[in-house]
mmCIF file of C-alpha atoms in Angstrom:
data_model
loop_
_atom_site.group_PDB
_atom_site.id
_atom_site.type_symbol
_atom_site.label_atom_id
_atom_site.label_comp_id
_atom_site.label_asym_id
_atom_site.label_seq_id
_atom_site.Cartn_x
_atom_site.Cartn_y
_atom_site.Cartn_z
ATOM 1 C CA MET A 1 68.298 239.089 30.799
ATOM 2 C CA GLU A 2 71.503 237.235 31.487
ATOM 3 C CA TRP A 3 71.920 233.689 30.307
ATOM 4 C CA GLN A 4 72.952 231.251 32.948
ATOM 5 C CA ARG A 5 75.506 228.736 31.850
ATOM 6 C CA ARG A 6 74.633 225.285 33.049
ATOM 7 C CA LYS A 7 76.536 222.078 32.795
ATOM 8 C CA PRO A 8 74.931 219.564 30.470
ATOM 9 C CA THR A 9 72.976 216.957 32.372
ATOM 10 C CA MET A 10 74.283 213.435 32.488
ATOM 11 C CA LYS A 11 72.164 210.649 31.071
ATOM 12 C CA VAL A 12 71.288 208.275 33.882
ATOM 13 C CA CYS A 13 70.558 204.613 33.286
ATOM 14 C CA PRO A 14 66.919 203.884 34.207
ATOM 15 C CA ILE A 15 67.886 200.356 35.312
ATOM 16 C CA CYS A 16 70.972 200.747 37.511
ATOM 17 C CA GLY A 17 70.996 204.513 38.122
ATOM 18 C CA LYS A 18 74.589 204.995 36.949
ATOM 19 C CA ASN A 19 75.666 207.975 34.878
ATOM 20 C CA ALA A 20 75.993 206.726 31.319
ATOM 21 C CA GLY A 21 77.409 209.843 29.649
ATOM 22 C CA LEU A 22 76.176 213.027 28.033
ATOM 23 C CA SER A 23 74.549 211.758 24.858
ATOM 24 C CA SER A 24 71.672 209.435 24.134
ATOM 25 C CA SER A 25 74.075 207.290 22.145
ATOM 26 C CA SER A 26 76.240 206.728 25.203
ATOM 27 C CA LEU A 27 73.153 205.746 27.208
ATOM 28 C CA LYS A 28 72.123 203.281 24.518
ATOM 29 C CA LEU A 29 75.641 201.841 24.436
ATOM 30 C CA HIS A 30 75.622 201.482 28.234
ATOM 31 C CA LEU A 31 72.284 199.655 28.085
ATOM 32 C CA GLN A 32 73.560 197.314 25.389
ATOM 33 C CA LYS A 33 76.845 196.523 27.131
ATOM 34 C CA SER A 34 75.776 196.395 30.772
ATOM 35 C CA HIS A 35 72.236 195.072 30.618
ATOM 36 C CA THR A 36 72.095 192.759 27.590
ATOM 37 C CA LYS A 37 71.076 189.733 29.669
ATOM 38 C CA ARG A 38 68.209 191.645 31.215
ATOM 39 C CA LEU A 39 67.011 193.411 28.091
ATOM 40 C CA SER A 40 66.081 192.510 24.581
ATOM 41 C CA SER A 41 66.766 195.026 21.814
ATOM 42 C CA GLY A 42 63.155 196.216 22.009
ATOM 43 C CA SER A 43 63.587 196.927 25.697
ATOM 44 C CA ILE A 44 66.662 199.038 24.978
ATOM 45 C CA ASP A 45 64.588 201.111 22.575
ATOM 46 C CA SER A 46 61.814 201.483 25.152
ATOM 47 C CA ALA A 47 64.357 202.551 27.790
ATOM 48 C CA MET A 48 65.650 205.168 25.345
ATOM 49 C CA THR A 49 62.070 206.327 24.744
ATOM 50 C CA MET A 50 61.565 206.681 28.511
ATOM 51 C CA GLU A 51 64.750 208.738 28.789
ATOM 52 C CA ILE A 52 63.721 211.015 25.900
ATOM 53 C CA GLN A 53 60.245 211.491 27.391
ATOM 54 C CA LYS A 54 61.766 212.358 30.768
ATOM 55 C CA ALA A 55 63.983 214.977 29.107
ATOM 56 C CA LEU A 56 61.040 216.485 27.229
ATOM 57 C CA ASN A 57 58.986 216.673 30.422
ATOM 58 C CA HIS A 58 61.888 218.472 32.095
ATOM 59 C CA PHE A 59 61.851 221.179 29.405
ATOM 60 C CA GLU A 60 58.082 221.706 29.570
ATOM 61 C CA TYR A 61 58.263 223.120 33.106
#
């Protein structure tokens, strides 16, 4: 079996749909800087939880 090299997937902001970077930390930073008026700190954590759950669901299939 040959391994296929794939580019790492970009983290996409669940609010605005923009690419936020490759890591979860960069997504969290984007949420804090770009959406602070819309979100409280708890909402940022819930958005991160949504992103992590979406990634886990992607790997299950």
